[in-house]
PDB file of C-alpha atoms in Angstrom:
ATOM      1  CA  UNK A1451      17.355   4.962   0.600  1.00  0.00           C
ATOM      2  CA  UNK A1452      16.336   6.255  -2.750  1.00  0.00           C
ATOM      3  CA  UNK A1453      12.776   7.163  -3.330  1.00  0.00           C
ATOM      4  CA  UNK A1454      12.055   8.888  -6.572  1.00  0.00           C
ATOM      5  CA  UNK A1455       8.793   7.224  -7.257  1.00  0.00           C
ATOM      6  CA  UNK A1456       6.495   6.330  -4.476  1.00  0.00           C
ATOM      7  CA  UNK A1457       2.888   5.042  -4.485  1.00  0.00           C
ATOM      8  CA  UNK A1458       0.463   5.906  -1.795  1.00  0.00           C
ATOM      9  CA  UNK A1459      -2.623   4.021  -0.961  1.00  0.00           C
ATOM     10  CA  UNK A1460      -4.960   6.454   0.943  1.00  0.00           C
ATOM     11  CA  UNK A1461      -8.296   4.767   0.240  1.00  0.00           C
ATOM     12  CA  UNK A1462      -9.624   1.193   1.205  1.00  0.00           C
ATOM     13  CA  UNK A1463     -13.174   1.600  -0.334  1.00  0.00           C
ATOM     14  CA  UNK A1464     -13.197  -0.557  -3.204  1.00  0.00           C
ATOM     15  CA  UNK A1465     -16.909  -1.279  -3.531  1.00  0.00           C
ATOM     16  CA  UNK A1466     -16.513  -4.810  -2.342  1.00  0.00           C
ATOM     17  CA  UNK A1467     -17.007  -6.642   0.708  1.00  0.00           C
ATOM     18  CA  UNK A1468     -14.419  -6.649   3.544  1.00  0.00           C
ATOM     19  CA  UNK A1469     -13.121 -10.164   2.408  1.00  0.00           C
ATOM     20  CA  UNK A1470     -11.796  -8.422  -0.935  1.00  0.00           C
ATOM     21  CA  UNK A1471     -10.312  -5.395   0.657  1.00  0.00           C
ATOM     22  CA  UNK A1472      -6.893  -6.549   1.529  1.00  0.00           C
ATOM     23  CA  UNK A1473      -6.426  -8.671  -1.587  1.00  0.00           C
ATOM     24  CA  UNK A1474      -6.910  -5.486  -3.487  1.00  0.00           C
ATOM     25  CA  UNK A1475      -4.317  -3.577  -1.365  1.00  0.00           C
ATOM     26  CA  UNK A1476      -1.885  -6.609  -2.020  1.00  0.00           C
ATOM     27  CA  UNK A1477      -2.601  -6.396  -5.843  1.00  0.00           C
ATOM     28  CA  UNK A1478      -1.735  -2.675  -5.826  1.00  0.00           C
ATOM     29  CA  UNK A1479       1.333  -3.141  -3.854  1.00  0.00           C
ATOM     30  CA  UNK A1480       2.655  -5.916  -6.208  1.00  0.00           C
ATOM     31  CA  UNK A1481       1.719  -4.121  -9.316  1.00  0.00           C
ATOM     32  CA  UNK A1482       3.516  -0.999  -8.083  1.00  0.00           C
ATOM     33  CA  UNK A1483       6.592  -3.191  -7.445  1.00  0.00           C
ATOM     34  CA  UNK A1484       6.572  -4.766 -10.651  1.00  0.00           C
ATOM     35  CA  UNK A1485       6.141  -1.396 -12.271  1.00  0.00           C
ATOM     36  CA  UNK A1486       9.315  -0.007 -10.756  1.00  0.00           C
ATOM     37  CA  UNK A1487       8.047   2.147  -7.878  1.00  0.00           C
ATOM     38  CA  UNK A1488      10.411   2.549  -5.237  1.00  0.00           C
ATOM     39  CA  UNK A1489       8.187   2.471  -2.218  1.00  0.00           C
ATOM     40  CA  UNK A1490       4.635   1.852  -1.308  1.00  0.00           C
ATOM     41  CA  UNK A1491       3.073   3.906   1.405  1.00  0.00           C
ATOM     42  CA  UNK A1492      -0.224   3.789   3.430  1.00  0.00           C
ATOM     43  CA  UNK A1493      -1.744   6.551   5.725  1.00  0.00           C
ATOM     44  CA  UNK A1494      -1.356   6.244   9.349  1.00  0.00           C
ATOM     45  CA  UNK A1495      -4.843   7.113  10.178  1.00  0.00           C
ATOM     46  CA  UNK A1496      -7.865   5.193  11.973  1.00  0.00           C
ATOM     47  CA  UNK A1497     -10.682   7.103  10.216  1.00  0.00           C
ATOM     48  CA  UNK A1498     -10.927   8.137   6.616  1.00  0.00           C
ATOM     49  CA  UNK A1499      -9.942  11.786   6.098  1.00  0.00           C
ATOM     50  CA  UNK A1500     -12.627  14.466   5.511  1.00  0.00           C
ATOM     51  CA  UNK A1501     -11.324  15.281   1.995  1.00  0.00           C
ATOM     52  CA  UNK A1502     -11.477  11.644   0.992  1.00  0.00           C
ATOM     53  CA  UNK A1503     -14.781  10.277   2.443  1.00  0.00           C
ATOM     54  CA  UNK A1504     -16.706   9.778   5.700  1.00  0.00           C
ATOM     55  CA  UNK A1505     -14.969   8.734   8.940  1.00  0.00           C
ATOM     56  CA  UNK A1506     -16.646   5.376   9.025  1.00  0.00           C
ATOM     57  CA  UNK A1507     -15.239   4.307   5.623  1.00  0.00           C
ATOM     58  CA  UNK A1508     -12.624   1.470   5.599  1.00  0.00           C
ATOM     59  CA  UNK A1509      -9.352   2.456   7.040  1.00  0.00           C
ATOM     60  CA  UNK A1510      -6.757  -0.284   8.126  1.00  0.00           C
ATOM     61  CA  UNK A1511      -4.315   0.152  10.841  1.00  0.00           C
ATOM     62  CA  UNK A1512      -1.082   1.121   9.132  1.00  0.00           C
ATOM     63  CA  UNK A1513       1.693  -1.204  10.744  1.00  0.00           C
ATOM     64  CA  UNK A1514      -0.608  -4.195  10.721  1.00  0.00           C
ATOM     65  CA  UNK A1515      -1.212  -3.774   7.057  1.00  0.00           C
ATOM     66  CA  UNK A1516       2.495  -2.840   6.361  1.00  0.00           C
ATOM     67  CA  UNK A1517       3.576  -6.197   8.180  1.00  0.00           C
ATOM     68  CA  UNK A1518       1.251  -8.270   5.878  1.00  0.00           C
ATOM     69  CA  UNK A1519       2.414  -6.420   2.798  1.00  0.00           C
ATOM     70  CA  UNK A1520       6.247  -7.232   3.805  1.00  0.00           C
ATOM     71  CA  UNK A1521       5.349 -10.867   3.198  1.00  0.00           C
ATOM     72  CA  UNK A1522       3.463 -10.222  -0.034  1.00  0.00           C
ATOM     73  CA  UNK A1523       6.344  -8.182  -1.688  1.00  0.00           C
ATOM     74  CA  UNK A1524      10.115  -8.578  -2.142  1.00  0.00           C
ATOM     75  CA  UNK A1525      11.820  -5.340  -3.103  1.00  0.00           C
ATOM     76  CA  UNK A1526       9.656  -2.231  -2.651  1.00  0.00           C
ATOM     77  CA  UNK A1527      10.185  -0.207   0.434  1.00  0.00           C
ATOM     78  CA  UNK A1528       7.320   0.042   2.827  1.00  0.00           C
ATOM     79  CA  UNK A1529       6.066   2.741   5.203  1.00  0.00           C
ATOM     80  CA  UNK A1530       3.679   5.248   6.221  1.00  0.00           C
ATOM     81  CA  UNK A1531       2.952   8.669   4.805  1.00  0.00           C
ATOM     82  CA  UNK A1532       3.198   9.581   7.605  1.00  0.00           C
ATOM     83  CA  UNK A1533       3.058   8.128  11.026  1.00  0.00           C
ATOM     84  CA  UNK A1534       1.041  10.332  13.512  1.00  0.00           C
ATOM     85  CA  UNK A1535       3.616  10.810  16.509  1.00  0.00           C
ATOM     86  CA  UNK A1536       0.736  11.413  18.942  1.00  0.00           C
ATOM     87  CA  UNK A1537      -0.758   7.867  18.284  1.00  0.00           C
ATOM     88  CA  UNK A1538       2.123   5.858  19.887  1.00  0.00           C
ATOM     89  CA  UNK A1539       4.643   5.972  22.604  1.00  0.00           C
ATOM     90  CA  UNK A1540       8.061   6.662  20.882  1.00  0.00           C
ATOM     91  CA  UNK A1541       9.837   3.571  22.403  1.00  0.00           C
ATOM     92  CA  UNK A1542       6.779   1.393  21.047  1.00  0.00           C
ATOM     93  CA  UNK A1543       7.163   3.105  17.556  1.00  0.00           C
ATOM     94  CA  UNK A1544      10.769   2.187  17.592  1.00  0.00           C
ATOM     95  CA  UNK A1545       9.939  -1.356  18.308  1.00  0.00           C
ATOM     96  CA  UNK A1546       7.338  -1.331  15.640  1.00  0.00           C
ATOM     97  CA  UNK A1547       9.510   0.208  12.834  1.00  0.00           C
ATOM     98  CA  UNK A1548      12.549  -2.195  13.666  1.00  0.00           C
ATOM     99  CA  UNK A1549      10.209  -5.253  13.631  1.00  0.00           C
ATOM    100  CA  UNK A1550       8.843  -4.096  10.363  1.00  0.00           C
ATOM    101  CA  UNK A1551      12.407  -3.657   9.065  1.00  0.00           C
ATOM    102  CA  UNK A1552      13.175  -7.280  10.294  1.00  0.00           C
ATOM    103  CA  UNK A1553       9.968  -8.719   8.732  1.00  0.00           C
ATOM    104  CA  UNK A1554      10.648  -6.983   5.469  1.00  0.00           C
ATOM    105  CA  UNK A1555      14.413  -7.794   5.213  1.00  0.00           C
ATOM    106  CA  UNK A1556      15.424  -4.156   5.505  1.00  0.00           C
ATOM    107  CA  UNK A1557      12.759  -2.401   3.445  1.00  0.00           C
ATOM    108  CA  UNK A1558      11.060  -0.291   6.176  1.00  0.00           C
ATOM    109  CA  UNK A1559      10.919   3.495   6.018  1.00  0.00           C
ATOM    110  CA  UNK A1560      10.024   5.621   9.061  1.00  0.00           C
ATOM    111  CA  UNK A1561       7.606   8.247   7.974  1.00  0.00           C
ATOM    112  CA  UNK A1562       6.639  10.386  10.984  1.00  0.00           C
ATOM    113  CA  UNK A1563       5.025  13.741  11.579  1.00  0.00           C
ATOM    114  CA  UNK A1564       3.154  15.628  14.357  1.00  0.00           C
ATOM    115  CA  UNK A1565      -0.338  14.295  13.678  1.00  0.00           C
ATOM    116  CA  UNK A1566      -3.101  16.578  12.834  1.00  0.00           C
ATOM    117  CA  UNK A1567      -6.692  14.895  12.540  1.00  0.00           C
ATOM    118  CA  UNK A1568      -8.472  16.264  15.700  1.00  0.00           C
ATOM    119  CA  UNK A1569     -11.423  14.018  15.287  1.00  0.00           C
ATOM    120  CA  UNK A1570      -9.387  10.891  15.742  1.00  0.00           C
ATOM    121  CA  UNK A1571      -7.585  12.199  18.672  1.00  0.00           C
ATOM    122  CA  UNK A1572     -10.991  13.233  20.385  1.00  0.00           C
ATOM    123  CA  UNK A1573     -12.967  10.031  19.613  1.00  0.00           C
ATOM    124  CA  UNK A1574     -10.096   7.518  20.234  1.00  0.00           C
ATOM    125  CA  UNK A1575      -8.748   9.131  23.242  1.00  0.00           C
ATOM    126  CA  UNK A1576      -5.381  10.452  22.043  1.00  0.00           C
ATOM    127  CA  UNK A1577      -4.154  13.874  23.526  1.00  0.00           C
ATOM    128  CA  UNK A1578      -4.266  16.632  20.772  1.00  0.00           C
ATOM    129  CA  UNK A1579      -3.198  19.834  22.107  1.00  0.00           C
ATOM    130  CA  UNK A1580      -1.876  22.731  20.082  1.00  0.00           C
ATOM    131  CA  UNK A1581       0.310  22.603  17.159  1.00  0.00           C
ATOM    132  CA  UNK A1582       3.227  23.946  19.305  1.00  0.00           C
ATOM    133  CA  UNK A1583       2.575  21.032  21.799  1.00  0.00           C
ATOM    134  CA  UNK A1584       2.552  18.483  18.958  1.00  0.00           C
ATOM    135  CA  UNK A1585       5.661  19.764  17.498  1.00  0.00           C
ATOM    136  CA  UNK A1586       7.517  19.790  20.757  1.00  0.00           C
ATOM    137  CA  UNK A1587       6.263  16.117  21.346  1.00  0.00           C
ATOM    138  CA  UNK A1588       7.738  15.104  17.953  1.00  0.00           C
ATOM    139  CA  UNK A1589      10.908  16.723  18.972  1.00  0.00           C
ATOM    140  CA  UNK A1590      11.103  14.761  22.147  1.00  0.00           C
ATOM    141  CA  UNK A1591      10.003  11.492  20.592  1.00  0.00           C
ATOM    142  CA  UNK A1592      12.883  11.608  18.066  1.00  0.00           C
ATOM    143  CA  UNK A1593      15.156  11.892  20.866  1.00  0.00           C
ATOM    144  CA  UNK A1594      14.051   8.399  21.923  1.00  0.00           C
ATOM    145  CA  UNK A1595      13.369   6.779  18.548  1.00  0.00           C
ATOM    146  CA  UNK A1596      16.480   7.736  16.537  1.00  0.00           C
ATOM    147  CA  UNK A1597      18.991   6.260  19.188  1.00  0.00           C
ATOM    148  CA  UNK A1598      16.889   3.182  19.482  1.00  0.00           C
ATOM    149  CA  UNK A1599      16.795   2.244  15.962  1.00  0.00           C
ATOM    150  CA  UNK A1600      20.495   2.594  15.777  1.00  0.00           C
ATOM    151  CA  UNK A1601      20.982   0.120  18.510  1.00  0.00           C
ATOM    152  CA  UNK A1602      21.686   2.614  21.212  1.00  0.00           C
ATOM    153  CA  UNK A1603      19.896   2.529  24.680  1.00  0.00           C
ATOM    154  CA  UNK A1604      18.808   5.995  25.355  1.00  0.00           C
ATOM    155  CA  UNK A1605      17.574   7.447  28.624  1.00  0.00           C
ATOM    156  CA  UNK A1606      15.520  10.507  28.350  1.00  0.00           C
ATOM    157  CA  UNK A1607      13.243  12.508  30.719  1.00  0.00           C
ATOM    158  CA  UNK A1608      11.256  15.258  29.048  1.00  0.00           C
ATOM    159  CA  UNK A1609       7.948  17.182  29.251  1.00  0.00           C
ATOM    160  CA  UNK A1610       6.010  14.506  27.360  1.00  0.00           C
ATOM    161  CA  UNK A1611       7.988  11.166  27.273  1.00  0.00           C
ATOM    162  CA  UNK A1612      10.582   9.313  29.256  1.00  0.00           C
ATOM    163  CA  UNK A1613      12.626   6.253  28.625  1.00  0.00           C
ATOM    164  CA  UNK A1614      15.212   4.250  30.727  1.00  0.00           C
ATOM    165  CA  UNK A1615      18.114   2.552  28.541  1.00  0.00           C
ATOM    166  CA  UNK A1616      15.247   1.721  26.064  1.00  0.00           C
ATOM    167  CA  UNK A1617      16.162  -1.206  23.670  1.00  0.00           C
ATOM    168  CA  UNK A1618      14.891  -2.221  20.232  1.00  0.00           C
ATOM    169  CA  UNK A1619      16.136  -5.608  19.450  1.00  0.00           C
ATOM    170  CA  UNK A1620      16.237  -7.478  17.122  1.00  0.00           C
ATOM    171  CA  UNK A1621      17.234  -4.904  14.133  1.00  0.00           C
ATOM    172  CA  UNK A1622      17.982  -5.772  10.607  1.00  0.00           C
ATOM    173  CA  UNK A1623      20.255  -2.725  10.094  1.00  0.00           C
ATOM    174  CA  UNK A1624      21.729   0.304  11.940  1.00  0.00           C
ATOM    175  CA  UNK A1625      19.898   2.974   9.810  1.00  0.00           C
ATOM    176  CA  UNK A1626      16.150   2.920   8.818  1.00  0.00           C
ATOM    177  CA  UNK A1627      15.423   5.783   6.455  1.00  0.00           C
ATOM    178  CA  UNK A1628      13.671   8.674   7.926  1.00  0.00           C
ATOM    179  CA  UNK A1629      10.891  10.586   6.137  1.00  0.00           C
ATOM    180  CA  UNK A1630       9.009  13.620   7.067  1.00  0.00           C
ATOM    181  CA  UNK A1631       6.030  15.056   5.193  1.00  0.00           C
ATOM    182  CA  UNK A1632       4.935  18.735   4.979  1.00  0.00           C
ATOM    183  CA  UNK A1633       6.179  21.990   3.773  1.00  0.00           C
ATOM    184  CA  UNK A1634       6.394  24.308   6.825  1.00  0.00           C
ATOM    185  CA  UNK A1635       9.393  26.686   6.278  1.00  0.00           C
ATOM    186  CA  UNK A1636       9.740  27.537   9.962  1.00  0.00           C
ATOM    187  CA  UNK A1637       9.591  24.046  11.693  1.00  0.00           C
ATOM    188  CA  UNK A1638       9.045  21.175   9.264  1.00  0.00           C
ATOM    189  CA  UNK A1639      11.732  21.896   6.674  1.00  0.00           C
ATOM    190  CA  UNK A1640      14.486  22.836   9.251  1.00  0.00           C
ATOM    191  CA  UNK A1641      13.511  19.709  11.142  1.00  0.00           C
ATOM    192  CA  UNK A1642      13.973  17.662   7.978  1.00  0.00           C
ATOM    193  CA  UNK A1643      17.325  19.299   7.323  1.00  0.00           C
ATOM    194  CA  UNK A1644      18.608  18.353  10.888  1.00  0.00           C
ATOM    195  CA  UNK A1645      17.234  14.834  11.084  1.00  0.00           C
ATOM    196  CA  UNK A1646      15.640  13.278   7.993  1.00  0.00           C
ATOM    197  CA  UNK A1647      16.749  11.461   4.876  1.00  0.00           C
ATOM    198  CA  UNK A1648      13.662  12.329   2.896  1.00  0.00           C
ATOM    199  CA  UNK A1649      11.106  15.147   2.841  1.00  0.00           C
ATOM    200  CA  UNK A1650       7.821  14.661   1.170  1.00  0.00           C
ATOM    201  CA  UNK A1651       6.498  17.987   0.164  1.00  0.00           C
ATOM    202  CA  UNK A1652       2.827  18.586   0.555  1.00  0.00           C
ATOM    203  CA  UNK A1653       2.455  21.704  -1.333  1.00  0.00           C
ATOM    204  CA  UNK A1654       1.050  23.369  -4.578  1.00  0.00           C
ATOM    205  CA  UNK A1655       2.955  23.336  -7.812  1.00  0.00           C
ATOM    206  CA  UNK A1656       3.123  27.180  -7.760  1.00  0.00           C
ATOM    207  CA  UNK A1657       4.917  27.032  -4.296  1.00  0.00           C
ATOM    208  CA  UNK A1658       7.696  24.543  -5.099  1.00  0.00           C
ATOM    209  CA  UNK A1659      10.357  27.055  -5.919  1.00  0.00           C
ATOM    210  CA  UNK A1660       9.766  28.816  -2.565  1.00  0.00           C
ATOM    211  CA  UNK A1661       9.816  25.461  -0.717  1.00  0.00           C
ATOM    212  CA  UNK A1662      12.959  24.162  -2.525  1.00  0.00           C
ATOM    213  CA  UNK A1663      14.831  27.515  -1.661  1.00  0.00           C
ATOM    214  CA  UNK A1664      13.694  26.765   2.035  1.00  0.00           C
ATOM    215  CA  UNK A1665      15.266  23.419   1.786  1.00  0.00           C
ATOM    216  CA  UNK A1666      18.598  24.656   0.572  1.00  0.00           C
ATOM    217  CA  UNK A1667      18.755  27.523   3.201  1.00  0.00           C
ATOM    218  CA  UNK A1668      17.830  25.059   5.921  1.00  0.00           C
ATOM    219  CA  UNK A1669      20.337  22.572   5.000  1.00  0.00           C
ATOM    220  CA  UNK A1670      23.148  25.244   4.633  1.00  0.00           C
ATOM    221  CA  UNK A1671      22.221  26.609   8.117  1.00  0.00           C
ATOM    222  CA  UNK A1672      23.051  23.402   9.538  1.00  0.00           C
ATOM    223  CA  UNK A1673      26.100  22.571   7.294  1.00  0.00           C
ATOM    224  CA  UNK A1674      24.258  19.951   5.192  1.00  0.00           C
ATOM    225  CA  UNK A1675      24.640  19.396   1.548  1.00  0.00           C
ATOM    226  CA  UNK A1676      21.110  19.923   0.187  1.00  0.00           C
ATOM    227  CA  UNK A1677      21.779  17.200  -2.170  1.00  0.00           C
ATOM    228  CA  UNK A1678      21.762  14.703   0.648  1.00  0.00           C
ATOM    229  CA  UNK A1679      18.096  15.504   1.601  1.00  0.00           C
ATOM    230  CA  UNK A1680      15.897  13.623  -0.884  1.00  0.00           C
ATOM    231  CA  UNK A1681      12.656  15.258  -1.878  1.00  0.00           C
ATOM    232  CA  UNK A1682       9.384  14.323  -3.439  1.00  0.00           C
ATOM    233  CA  UNK A1683       6.069  15.831  -3.950  1.00  0.00           C
ATOM    234  CA  UNK A1684       2.849  14.099  -2.829  1.00  0.00           C
ATOM    235  CA  UNK A1685       0.196  14.456  -5.827  1.00  0.00           C
ATOM    236  CA  UNK A1686      -2.840  12.737  -6.987  1.00  0.00           C
ATOM    237  CA  UNK A1687      -2.897  11.240 -10.487  1.00  0.00           C
ATOM    238  CA  UNK A1688      -6.235  11.207 -12.320  1.00  0.00           C
ATOM    239  CA  UNK A1689      -5.364   8.414 -15.016  1.00  0.00           C
ATOM    240  CA  UNK A1690      -7.636   8.324 -18.135  1.00  0.00           C
ATOM    241  CA  UNK A1691      -6.958   9.051 -21.749  1.00  0.00           C
ATOM    242  CA  UNK A1692      -9.998  11.149 -22.066  1.00  0.00           C
ATOM    243  CA  UNK A1693      -9.185  13.190 -18.941  1.00  0.00           C
ATOM    244  CA  UNK A1694      -7.792  16.665 -19.257  1.00  0.00           C
ATOM    245  CA  UNK A1695      -6.233  19.112 -16.545  1.00  0.00           C
ATOM    246  CA  UNK A1696      -9.547  21.242 -16.582  1.00  0.00           C
ATOM    247  CA  UNK A1697     -11.439  18.271 -15.166  1.00  0.00           C
ATOM    248  CA  UNK A1698      -9.436  18.263 -12.045  1.00  0.00           C
ATOM    249  CA  UNK A1699     -11.508  19.508  -9.000  1.00  0.00           C
ATOM    250  CA  UNK A1700     -10.359  23.036  -8.009  1.00  0.00           C
ATOM    251  CA  UNK A1701      -9.607  22.131  -4.489  1.00  0.00           C
ATOM    252  CA  UNK A1702      -6.743  19.856  -5.667  1.00  0.00           C
ATOM    253  CA  UNK A1703      -5.686  21.458  -8.834  1.00  0.00           C
ATOM    254  CA  UNK A1704      -2.359  22.479  -7.513  1.00  0.00           C
ATOM    255  CA  UNK A1705      -1.551  19.038  -6.289  1.00  0.00           C
ATOM    256  CA  UNK A1706      -3.036  16.878  -9.064  1.00  0.00           C
ATOM    257  CA  UNK A1707      -2.279  15.754 -12.742  1.00  0.00           C
ATOM    258  CA  UNK A1708      -4.713  14.066 -15.203  1.00  0.00           C
ATOM    259  CA  UNK A1709      -4.685  12.612 -18.519  1.00  0.00           C
ATOM    260  CA  UNK A1710      -2.925   9.602 -20.267  1.00  0.00           C
ATOM    261  CA  UNK A1711       0.100   8.050 -18.616  1.00  0.00           C
ATOM    262  CA  UNK A1712       2.283   9.851 -21.128  1.00  0.00           C
ATOM    263  CA  UNK A1713       0.558  13.129 -20.278  1.00  0.00           C
ATOM    264  CA  UNK A1714       0.902  12.481 -16.655  1.00  0.00           C
ATOM    265  CA  UNK A1715       4.358  11.929 -16.953  1.00  0.00           C
ATOM    266  CA  UNK A1716       5.126  14.854 -18.989  1.00  0.00           C
ATOM    267  CA  UNK A1717       3.132  17.165 -16.512  1.00  0.00           C
ATOM    268  CA  UNK A1718       5.157  15.701 -13.690  1.00  0.00           C
ATOM    269  CA  UNK A1719       8.429  16.423 -15.362  1.00  0.00           C
ATOM    270  CA  UNK A1720       7.491  20.033 -16.201  1.00  0.00           C
ATOM    271  CA  UNK A1721       5.684  21.001 -12.812  1.00  0.00           C
ATOM    272  CA  UNK A1722       7.638  18.952 -10.438  1.00  0.00           C
ATOM    273  CA  UNK A1723      10.918  17.504 -11.561  1.00  0.00           C
ATOM    274  CA  UNK A1724      12.030  20.552 -13.655  1.00  0.00           C
ATOM    275  CA  UNK A1725      11.201  22.809 -10.626  1.00  0.00           C
ATOM    276  CA  UNK A1726      13.830  20.986  -8.596  1.00  0.00           C
ATOM    277  CA  UNK A1727      12.023  18.309  -6.657  1.00  0.00           C
ATOM    278  CA  UNK A1728      13.712  14.949  -6.916  1.00  0.00           C
ATOM    279  CA  UNK A1729      10.566  12.724  -7.443  1.00  0.00           C
ATOM    280  CA  UNK A1730       6.859  12.168  -6.773  1.00  0.00           C
ATOM    281  CA  UNK A1731       4.652  10.126  -4.515  1.00  0.00           C
ATOM    282  CA  UNK A1732       1.429   9.599  -5.991  1.00  0.00           C
ATOM    283  CA  UNK A1733      -2.069   8.191  -5.439  1.00  0.00           C
ATOM    284  CA  UNK A1734      -4.318   6.980  -8.091  1.00  0.00           C
ATOM    285  CA  UNK A1735      -7.958   7.002  -6.962  1.00  0.00           C
ATOM    286  CA  UNK A1736     -10.094   3.981  -7.760  1.00  0.00           C
ATOM    287  CA  UNK A1737      -7.999   0.806  -8.333  1.00  0.00           C
ATOM    288  CA  UNK A1738      -8.146  -0.435 -11.895  1.00  0.00           C
ATOM    289  CA  UNK A1739      -5.536  -3.185 -12.648  1.00  0.00           C
ATOM    290  CA  UNK A1740      -3.118  -2.218 -15.223  1.00  0.00           C
ATOM    291  CA  UNK A1741      -3.210   1.493 -14.613  1.00  0.00           C
ATOM    292  CA  UNK A1742      -0.263   1.563 -12.093  1.00  0.00           C
ATOM    293  CA  UNK A1743       1.896  -0.408 -14.449  1.00  0.00           C
ATOM    294  CA  UNK A1744       1.062   2.115 -17.381  1.00  0.00           C
ATOM    295  CA  UNK A1745       1.761   5.220 -15.328  1.00  0.00           C
ATOM    296  CA  UNK A1746       4.873   3.720 -13.777  1.00  0.00           C
ATOM    297  CA  UNK A1747       6.262   2.844 -17.243  1.00  0.00           C
ATOM    298  CA  UNK A1748       5.580   6.378 -18.470  1.00  0.00           C
ATOM    299  CA  UNK A1749       7.174   7.919 -15.375  1.00  0.00           C
ATOM    300  CA  UNK A1750      10.246   5.739 -15.411  1.00  0.00           C
ATOM    301  CA  UNK A1751      10.988   6.896 -18.989  1.00  0.00           C
ATOM    302  CA  UNK A1752      10.956  10.410 -17.798  1.00  0.00           C
ATOM    303  CA  UNK A1753      13.188   9.583 -14.655  1.00  0.00           C
ATOM    304  CA  UNK A1754      15.441   7.722 -17.019  1.00  0.00           C
ATOM    305  CA  UNK A1755      16.203  10.652 -19.476  1.00  0.00           C
TER     306      UNK A1755
END
């Protein structure tokens, strides 16, 4: 697994009728693939998030959409950023991700986290609980999911989940890359050091040094070479040759870049790569054909230096 440049699709509101919605998703995924992005991600939500729109705005179920994208792309890795553990029984999720891996010929990425959007839980009937509850549930779920995707048949009896010689067949390969998103230094980063291939940092530019120190420390505590835990940062790119950094809304200023493709690439190099993070996963609000291509080309030039 190598993800230095990821593309996230967090918004399905394109100002068109629903018949044109998924064709726009396919077009973005194909353009990202052609532009050299390593992975395409969708959010695992059922309602649109408060910071992006109203709950009733279009939101596709993640794994149904990814299965369809697997048939519309050839090379790019596919996953969620990230799956809410609370939304699916862990054995079912193991079946879902191994199926996606078969359908995509070995391009699935299992992104997973605790789940956090309380409105979805309340309205759709998923148990929410406290953050500690959700983190403990994730820890238990991994004890079922990880063996299953390796071809083992785990038996587990925990507070939240149980399984009896659970199987996930067919499988395309013995290891599906594991990704977790977040930046918590007490729980998320140590968990990433123990189990995951990739950590997608959700943090501000000014916090990157502290978070990367926590990554190194957590890896060393479990005897892991920090270089073996890939890192990216999730950010928003406001692409436009007339845009400048001072036009970025204040609430996302620490997690966004703006300007021409070349300026975006230079900002990412200075603020993210030079600070020690291995890459970026970005979203670009508003789909305009050609923009992903231009931004991807500028970023690839930076990564290749």
